[in-house]
Amino acid sequence: MKLRKFTSDEIMITCMSREIRNGDIAIQGLTTPMAIISYYLAKATHAPQTTIMQLAGNILTYTKAPPQISLLFNEFEAMRRSVHIGTQTEVYEVIFKRLESIVEFFRPAQIDMFGNTNNSLIGSDISKLRLPGGFGIADVAALYPRTFYYCPRHEKRVFVENVDHIGGLGLRTKSESHQRRDIHIISELGVFEIEHESRRMRLSSIHPGIKIEDIKENTSFEILTPEKTQQTSPPTELELQLIREKIDPLNIRRLEYLSGKTRENALLNILDKELSLTI
Amino acid sequence: MQNKVVKINEACQTIQNGETVAIGGLTIHRKPMSFIHELIRSGKKELHLLTLGGSIDVDLLIAAGSIDRIDAAYVGLEILGFAPNFRKAVEGRVIEFNEHTEYSIMAGLEANLIEAEFIPSKLLIGTDILKSLNYKTFRSPITDDLLVAYPRICPDVAIIHVQRCDEYGNCQINGINAIDLLLAKSSRRVIVTTEKILPTEDFMSVPSSTNLPSTFVDTVVESPFGAHPTSCFPHYTYDLWHLLHYMESSKKGKTENYIKQHITDLDSFEGYLNLVKDDVKRVTVRES
């Protein structure tokens, strides 16, 4: 078999896509290009009946062929495919009614070994770093039977022993009903879940080319590992082709990995390309 | 129905220092930027701001010293990153920030709408967000389950930018809607800024498209490109270049210069549009 190279964003998107079951309702929150790419990918492969709600869930879209995502015209692209425009209240009504079917990928600033997440603030009471806020994560994380997080940067400062401020609720909770939930985490190094019995994070599969040591070195707590480690199935030719050529040829997904000046330059580069295509 | 059209400075004069002002739109989508400029130009102080998701709207008002409290579920510039002045002011405790979630804002507004003291719900129990909001919990009189009392949120005035409306305030909001209808219904007064004012006959042919009716609107201000540098579908998309420029100048501690140059040195929002006319042109989508 020919071994084709892929990047960590591509294997992450593939893993995210594979979590979506045919007939699920996939919701995109704010600023999550990898999430929307994974929804389109699922719809174009194993889950053609996926319903997609974009722009914080407000815009219900319909598409047969996988569309190309846009940075500059995100709302315009969604509107072009819209069958209905809702309100934020209605988004929550859909969530409450269809809890079992909802897939929503959140990106936490911190996640701990119990699956608690934080997008509020980093640090102690004395010195705090203020983050933009979690928007709706804390509302729904504890409600979903399946909660999904994705972490493009698997680093110690993201995978922490205890989050500094609990937004999305993990499994270390007194409420029985909260403990039966499934929490899945997809990072650049592997796929993880919160084990029901121990309520601790456990490795489900490790991405090709990654060693257990890589995970240990980049995690602030001990991740439970099975005796025999399973390897993540790599993206197929079709999945790679769809991501690279159809859904995200401008490589918008890469922005989720970059920071500082590199990110700004990549962003301006994408914007210029989009502008030259439209005018 | 009465004609509710006034000039932007007249509409702004109705806002008193210390009032709770609700801002429509979401993050970098359909923010009433011309009105934000006017609030700053007229030197409003001690405002309490409420918005579902804020970006440059909140950040500018903070930098201008117009607000002392903000209630929001998110304040940031989406893919571009942190809102610089928001972050600095909250970290330095210059302003009070109540971090909400989508639900805590919607529940508070719903409570106000039905004139209830609070709305009960199980959401957010166990989170630090609930602790920081300092909301009370209680036992359900029916099941004895633990519930959160989401207290009513009562904005004095809502500012909402729309694509089109008539002189009475019958509005067609297009694209992302967020919680604008809820804001309009639950705020004491509603000021609408609009890209265009059109004859009422244009609305009568498609009444189901009027998603914010005049019955909830008090004041109408015509303000073309009034959401720039945020988006207003289908007329123009968000101006990420301008927003980057804003962030860049703010990181260097030069937001004051930005405000002077783009707002306070100018007589009106038209002056701003003229100053940034190349930026505006770049993000304007030609109508086909």
XYZ file of C-alpha atoms in Angstrom:
567
model
C 0.000 0.000 0.000
C 1.292 3.427 -0.898
C 1.865 5.486 2.236
C 0.759 9.024 1.641
C 1.986 11.808 3.893
C -0.525 13.853 5.788
C -0.327 16.702 8.260
C -1.606 16.711 11.846
C -4.506 18.989 10.926
C -5.554 16.495 8.268
C -5.547 13.474 10.574
C -7.346 15.502 13.241
C -10.057 16.576 10.795
C -10.401 12.965 9.643
C -10.827 11.766 13.247
C -13.343 14.513 13.942
C -15.288 13.646 10.812
C -15.439 9.954 11.745
C -17.164 10.788 15.036
C -20.167 12.046 13.082
C -22.895 9.473 12.517
C -25.156 9.523 9.502
C -28.169 11.664 10.402
C -26.438 13.710 13.110
C -26.898 17.465 13.438
C -23.515 19.210 13.346
C -23.304 22.706 14.820
C -20.517 25.184 14.171
C -19.799 27.718 16.892
C -17.365 30.614 16.499
C -13.961 30.572 14.776
C -13.633 26.848 14.233
C -12.533 26.135 10.628
C -11.395 22.593 11.478
C -14.850 21.778 12.829
C -16.715 22.919 9.731
C -14.250 21.121 7.435
C -14.841 17.900 9.380
C -18.635 18.312 9.030
C -18.390 18.745 5.261
C -15.994 15.812 5.074
C -18.388 13.548 6.986
C -21.240 14.612 4.727
C -19.191 13.878 1.617
C -18.123 10.425 2.849
C -19.818 8.187 5.420
C -22.568 10.500 6.711
C -24.398 12.072 3.740
C -27.510 12.754 5.824
C -25.710 15.098 8.229
C -27.556 18.350 8.934
C -25.235 21.349 9.282
C -26.006 24.513 11.274
C -23.434 27.279 10.749
C -22.557 30.658 12.276
C -23.212 29.819 15.899
C -25.933 27.510 14.593
C -28.060 30.348 13.208
C -27.936 29.324 9.576
C -29.282 25.936 8.537
C -27.510 25.004 5.337
C -28.000 22.403 2.647
C -25.417 21.129 0.230
C -25.012 18.134 -2.041
C -21.393 18.434 -3.134
C -18.871 19.499 -0.466
C -18.419 23.277 -0.692
C -15.184 25.210 -0.311
C -14.837 27.038 3.010
C -14.047 30.733 3.145
C -12.374 32.985 5.678
C -13.460 36.332 4.276
C -16.951 35.339 3.134
C -17.865 32.785 5.784
C -21.333 34.247 6.357
C -21.934 34.862 2.651
C -21.016 31.264 1.808
C -23.307 29.924 4.527
C -26.138 32.182 3.348
C -25.727 30.957 -0.222
C -26.571 27.468 1.010
C -29.136 28.451 3.644
C -32.597 26.928 3.818
C -33.513 28.687 7.056
C -32.196 31.466 9.280
C -32.908 30.941 12.956
C -32.210 32.891 16.119
C -29.892 31.934 18.967
C -32.954 31.023 21.032
C -34.007 28.624 18.309
C -30.523 27.067 18.202
C -30.982 26.137 21.861
C -34.468 24.796 21.156
C -32.977 22.480 18.517
C -30.249 21.431 20.966
C -32.730 20.655 23.765
C -34.968 18.698 21.405
C -32.217 16.772 19.585
C -29.575 16.236 22.305
C -28.839 12.662 21.158
C -28.026 13.745 17.606
C -26.012 16.903 18.147
C -22.327 17.034 17.306
C -20.450 20.195 18.200
C -16.670 20.458 18.265
C -15.345 22.861 20.892
C -11.786 24.100 21.193
C -10.769 24.477 24.855
C -7.917 26.692 26.058
C -7.420 24.188 28.889
C -8.688 20.637 29.444
C -7.961 18.540 32.524
C -7.792 14.836 33.285
C -11.476 14.720 34.243
C -12.597 16.411 31.037
C -13.346 19.823 32.553
C -12.585 22.637 30.147
C -11.799 26.341 30.432
C -12.076 29.245 27.987
C -12.457 31.954 30.642
C -9.204 32.808 32.345
C -5.766 31.395 32.999
C -3.880 31.798 36.253
C -4.402 32.419 39.929
C -6.559 34.983 41.708
C -3.680 37.441 41.828
C -2.556 37.298 38.242
C -5.026 36.327 35.591
C -4.946 36.158 31.847
C -8.378 37.027 30.472
C -9.576 34.895 27.543
C -12.475 35.845 25.226
C -14.923 33.496 26.987
C -16.545 30.170 26.270
C -19.736 31.457 24.588
C -22.091 28.451 24.895
C -19.672 25.672 25.854
C -20.562 25.636 29.557
C -24.297 25.614 28.772
C -24.306 22.495 26.698
C -21.162 20.467 27.528
C -22.907 18.830 30.496
C -26.103 18.190 28.527
C -24.749 16.398 25.486
C -24.587 12.595 25.736
C -21.494 12.993 23.515
C -19.261 16.039 24.017
C -16.400 16.671 21.602
C -13.267 18.731 22.068
C -10.425 19.277 19.624
C -6.963 20.502 20.579
C -4.673 21.374 17.654
C -1.899 22.083 20.126
C -1.281 19.177 22.446
C 0.830 20.990 25.028
C 1.263 20.942 28.802
C -0.432 24.313 29.147
C -3.519 22.953 27.351
C -3.628 19.480 28.964
C -3.503 20.541 32.625
C -4.107 18.604 35.841
C -6.937 20.887 36.928
C -8.378 23.705 34.833
C -8.101 27.175 36.399
C -11.798 27.914 35.898
C -14.458 25.317 35.087
C -16.604 26.086 32.051
C -17.406 22.819 30.266
C -18.150 20.256 32.956
C -16.176 17.000 32.973
C -17.023 13.754 34.720
C -15.756 14.642 38.187
C -19.168 15.683 39.341
C -21.601 14.655 42.068
C -24.495 14.303 39.663
C -25.072 10.713 38.527
C -26.599 11.736 35.226
C -23.536 13.790 34.343
C -21.267 10.781 34.818
C -22.820 8.726 32.052
C -21.779 11.135 29.333
C -19.119 10.369 26.736
C -16.382 12.962 26.350
C -14.096 12.613 23.331
C -10.919 14.606 22.804
C -9.020 14.730 19.532
C -5.546 16.263 19.594
C -2.613 16.482 17.213
C -1.149 13.426 18.983
C -4.089 11.090 19.455
C -7.713 10.420 20.316
C -8.759 10.321 23.981
C -11.863 9.792 26.072
C -12.848 10.207 29.697
C -13.233 6.737 31.167
C -16.540 6.331 32.982
C -15.248 4.291 35.927
C -12.164 6.257 36.883
C -13.481 9.517 35.342
C -9.953 10.031 34.035
C -8.628 10.731 30.566
C -7.646 7.621 28.647
C -5.885 7.173 25.337
C -8.147 5.616 22.685
C -5.746 5.675 19.751
C -2.422 7.220 18.908
C -1.759 8.915 15.569
C 0.715 7.227 13.189
C 4.298 8.332 13.834
C 3.565 9.517 17.390
C 5.105 7.792 20.400
C 3.561 7.362 23.857
C 6.490 9.443 25.138
C 5.385 12.365 22.966
C 2.019 12.335 24.703
C 3.551 11.987 28.172
C 6.009 14.816 27.568
C 3.263 17.171 26.460
C 0.638 16.414 29.091
C 0.672 17.777 32.670
C -1.014 14.712 34.128
C -0.836 10.955 33.723
C -3.024 9.771 30.878
C -4.342 6.230 31.281
C -3.103 3.982 28.482
C -4.379 0.589 27.391
C -1.996 -2.397 27.492
C -1.888 -2.570 23.734
C -2.005 0.831 22.114
C -4.246 1.165 19.115
C -3.138 3.255 16.169
C -5.439 5.846 14.582
C -6.397 4.854 11.032
C -4.721 7.355 8.736
C -6.798 9.511 6.369
C -7.794 7.734 3.165
C -6.880 9.020 -0.291
C -10.441 10.224 -0.718
C -10.486 12.053 2.632
C -7.198 13.796 1.859
C -8.344 14.739 -1.619
C -11.603 16.187 -0.293
C -9.857 18.229 2.408
C -7.057 19.527 0.162
C -8.777 20.034 -3.139
C -12.476 20.496 -2.483
C -13.172 21.795 1.018
C -10.090 23.774 2.029
C -7.679 24.380 -0.856
C -6.642 27.713 0.742
C -5.395 25.867 3.856
C -7.509 27.947 6.237
C -7.334 25.006 8.679
C -3.640 25.710 9.267
C -4.484 28.988 11.029
C -5.622 26.956 14.027
C -1.995 25.924 14.613
C -0.240 29.232 14.101
C 0.283 32.227 16.369
C 1.768 35.704 16.334
C 3.263 37.181 13.201
C 3.342 33.840 11.318
C -0.392 33.548 11.788
C -1.033 37.127 10.713
C 0.993 36.657 7.547
C -0.773 33.381 6.720
C -4.082 35.118 7.325
C -3.287 38.068 5.054
C -2.084 35.655 2.405
C -5.403 33.776 2.467
C -7.384 37.035 2.419
C -5.518 38.300 -0.630
C -6.141 35.029 -2.444
C -9.851 35.146 -1.643
C -10.117 38.733 -2.780
C -8.382 38.043 -6.080
C -10.783 35.162 -6.693
C -13.905 37.232 -6.163
C -13.051 40.392 -8.059
C -47.740 53.945 12.927
C -45.635 57.046 13.296
C -42.511 58.188 11.519
C -39.595 57.382 13.822
C -36.706 58.625 11.699
C -34.191 60.910 13.425
C -30.545 61.861 12.955
C -27.930 59.758 14.709
C -26.901 62.495 17.152
C -30.543 63.034 18.149
C -30.947 59.323 18.824
C -27.727 59.284 20.834
C -28.887 62.208 22.984
C -31.678 60.030 24.391
C -29.084 57.834 26.110
C -28.207 58.861 29.657
C -24.890 58.182 31.356
C -25.131 55.044 33.497
C -27.806 53.343 31.389
C -27.652 49.677 30.378
C -27.128 49.534 26.641
C -27.694 46.274 24.750
C -25.749 45.883 21.508
C -27.069 43.679 18.699
C -25.189 41.587 16.163
C -22.608 38.931 16.978
C -18.833 39.397 17.280
C -17.758 40.773 13.880
C -21.201 40.525 12.302
C -23.699 43.422 11.985
C -22.535 45.566 14.890
C -24.056 49.085 15.098
C -20.638 50.716 14.638
C -21.872 54.158 13.556
C -23.800 54.371 16.820
C -20.788 53.148 18.825
C -18.793 56.004 17.224
C -21.544 58.450 18.160
C -21.584 57.238 21.789
C -17.837 57.885 21.951
C -18.034 61.224 20.104
C -20.704 62.488 22.483
C -18.615 61.465 25.508
C -21.036 59.051 27.162
C -19.812 57.692 30.502
C -20.448 54.842 32.931
C -22.555 52.849 30.528
C -23.339 49.228 31.303
C -22.977 47.192 28.169
C -24.756 43.949 27.335
C -24.030 41.918 24.245
C -24.080 38.221 23.368
C -20.689 38.328 21.665
C -18.614 41.506 21.438
C -15.565 42.510 19.419
C -14.397 45.966 18.257
C -17.694 47.493 19.491
C -16.906 46.611 23.108
C -13.178 47.174 22.711
C -13.578 50.740 21.391
C -16.056 51.748 24.102
C -13.655 50.431 26.751
C -10.695 52.284 25.233
C -12.762 55.483 25.096
C -13.683 55.159 28.768
C -17.407 55.019 27.998
C -18.312 51.925 29.988
C -17.675 50.611 33.459
C -19.394 47.242 33.224
C -19.812 44.664 30.511
C -22.000 41.566 30.425
C -21.192 39.187 27.552
C -20.669 35.516 26.696
C -17.648 36.293 24.516
C -15.471 39.293 23.729
C -12.838 38.718 21.067
C -12.062 39.196 17.402
C -12.884 35.661 16.282
C -10.108 34.237 14.070
C -7.993 37.382 14.638
C -7.581 36.802 18.365
C -7.997 38.765 21.591
C -9.783 42.087 21.940
C -6.782 44.080 23.237
C -8.428 46.818 25.306
C -11.043 44.468 26.760
C -8.317 42.132 27.934
C -6.196 44.892 29.443
C -9.116 46.571 31.210
C -10.489 43.336 32.684
C -7.068 42.062 33.775
C -6.311 45.457 35.320
C -9.782 45.565 36.917
C -10.514 48.903 35.287
C -13.937 47.611 34.274
C -16.205 44.950 35.687
C -16.775 41.972 33.419
C -19.595 39.518 34.073
C -18.811 36.480 32.001
C -22.062 34.977 30.807
C -22.929 32.071 28.590
C -25.385 32.228 25.717
C -28.070 30.723 27.923
C -27.558 32.983 30.941
C -28.102 36.039 28.738
C -31.073 34.585 26.891
C -32.704 33.356 30.123
C -32.245 36.772 31.771
C -33.832 38.550 28.817
C -36.663 35.991 28.615
C -37.360 36.585 32.314
C -37.588 40.314 31.685
C -39.862 39.731 28.720
C -42.427 37.837 30.807
C -41.926 40.110 33.824
C -40.601 37.292 35.992
C -37.965 37.778 38.701
C -35.999 34.889 37.258
C -36.145 31.819 35.062
C -35.270 28.475 36.674
C -32.947 26.030 34.924
C -30.443 23.266 35.671
C -27.915 24.612 33.203
C -24.427 25.628 34.444
C -24.692 23.878 37.829
C -21.193 22.833 38.910
C -19.347 25.354 36.738
C -17.168 28.232 37.922
C -18.970 30.489 35.461
C -22.088 30.188 37.590
C -20.053 30.886 40.763
C -18.539 34.014 39.209
C -21.964 35.258 38.140
C -23.008 34.770 41.759
C -26.425 33.455 40.757
C -28.475 31.803 43.480
C -29.542 28.156 43.447
C -32.647 26.745 45.079
C -34.626 23.524 45.392
C -37.469 22.968 42.964
C -40.816 23.104 44.802
C -41.990 20.261 42.549
C -39.110 17.763 42.319
C -36.688 19.034 44.988
C -33.977 19.151 42.294
C -31.324 21.851 42.496
C -32.056 24.757 40.136
C -30.390 28.022 39.208
C -32.397 31.252 39.383
C -31.410 33.195 36.271
C -32.332 36.754 37.256
C -34.001 39.126 34.816
C -31.787 41.333 32.696
C -33.355 44.710 31.897
C -31.579 46.749 29.213
C -32.638 50.395 29.076
C -31.996 50.593 25.381
C -31.067 48.200 22.561
C -29.050 49.348 19.540
C -29.510 47.122 16.496
C -28.149 47.558 12.994
C -30.371 46.175 10.212
C -30.174 45.885 6.438
C -33.452 47.629 5.664
C -36.508 49.073 7.327
C -39.287 51.585 6.668
C -39.751 54.926 8.437
C -41.906 53.202 11.082
C -39.230 50.655 11.979
C -40.493 47.538 10.219
C -37.178 45.751 9.749
C -35.800 42.944 7.637
C -32.720 41.515 9.328
C -30.707 39.325 6.984
C -27.902 36.825 7.646
C -26.934 35.876 11.189
C -29.659 36.924 13.577
C -28.169 36.115 17.001
C -30.475 37.417 19.785
C -31.528 40.691 18.195
C -35.253 39.969 18.280
C -35.051 38.999 21.945
C -33.031 42.161 22.686
C -35.624 44.297 20.924
C -38.507 42.652 22.771
C -36.936 42.837 26.224
C -35.314 46.307 26.146
C -37.236 49.417 27.264
C -36.307 51.383 24.138
C -35.061 50.226 20.767
C -32.926 52.251 18.377
C -32.473 50.757 14.920
C -29.727 51.918 12.588
C -30.302 50.822 9.016
C -28.426 50.567 5.730
C -31.493 51.868 3.886
C -34.921 53.275 4.616
C -37.410 51.965 2.060
C -41.107 52.652 1.361
C -43.507 50.571 3.451
C -44.979 49.147 0.219
C -41.715 47.236 -0.294
C -42.346 45.388 2.960
C -45.989 44.620 2.199
C -45.101 42.372 -0.745
C -43.050 40.065 1.528
C -44.477 40.470 5.056
C -42.918 37.208 6.289
C -39.480 38.797 5.755
C -40.234 41.506 8.337
C -38.608 39.735 11.270
C -38.393 42.773 13.558
C -41.725 44.654 13.409
C -42.247 48.348 14.148
C -44.206 47.458 17.290
C -40.880 46.842 19.065
C -38.981 49.796 17.561
C -38.846 53.371 18.926
C -36.259 55.129 16.801
C -34.901 54.728 13.266
C -31.605 56.138 12.002
C -30.431 55.764 8.412
C -26.764 54.794 8.367
C -25.292 53.279 5.195
C -22.230 51.097 5.891
C -23.084 51.640 9.560
C -21.650 48.252 10.575
C -18.171 48.721 9.083
C -15.641 47.193 9.903
C -18.033 44.386 10.916
C -20.180 42.674 8.279
C -23.627 43.440 6.943
C -24.811 40.655 4.643
C -25.338 40.916 1.663
C -23.840 44.405 1.308
C -20.346 43.991 2.727
C -18.314 41.398 4.583
C -16.267 42.054 7.722
C -13.114 44.054 7.092
C -10.433 41.778 8.524
C -7.684 44.077 7.206
C -9.084 47.062 9.072
C -9.644 44.970 12.198
C -6.030 43.760 12.031
C -4.878 47.357 11.686
C -6.979 48.280 14.717
C -5.495 45.426 16.765
C -1.997 46.312 15.659
C -2.377 49.943 16.774
C -3.992 48.837 20.047
C -1.171 46.439 20.842
C 1.221 49.349 20.576
C -0.966 51.222 23.052
C -2.178 53.602 20.374
C -5.934 53.056 20.519
C -6.228 56.691 21.611
C -4.737 57.725 18.275
C -7.130 55.421 16.434
C -10.105 56.911 18.276
C -8.932 60.468 17.676
C -8.256 59.916 13.997
C -11.322 57.780 13.190
C -13.940 59.148 15.596
C -13.439 62.207 17.786
C -11.594 64.390 15.239
C -14.443 63.832 12.785
C -17.928 65.357 12.776
C -19.765 62.243 11.772
C -19.594 58.604 10.683
C -19.640 59.857 7.070
C -16.246 61.391 7.815
C -15.012 57.999 8.957
C -16.379 56.310 5.826
C -14.575 58.870 3.722
C -11.339 58.326 5.651
C -11.465 54.539 5.179
C -13.127 54.555 1.746
C -10.568 52.188 0.226
C -11.122 49.714 3.072
C -14.879 49.925 2.601
C -14.592 49.449 -1.141
C -12.504 46.314 -0.660
C -15.151 44.531 1.410
C -18.202 45.762 -0.494
C -19.908 43.049 -2.486
C -21.318 44.193 -5.799
C -25.011 43.600 -6.025
C -25.849 41.365 -8.933
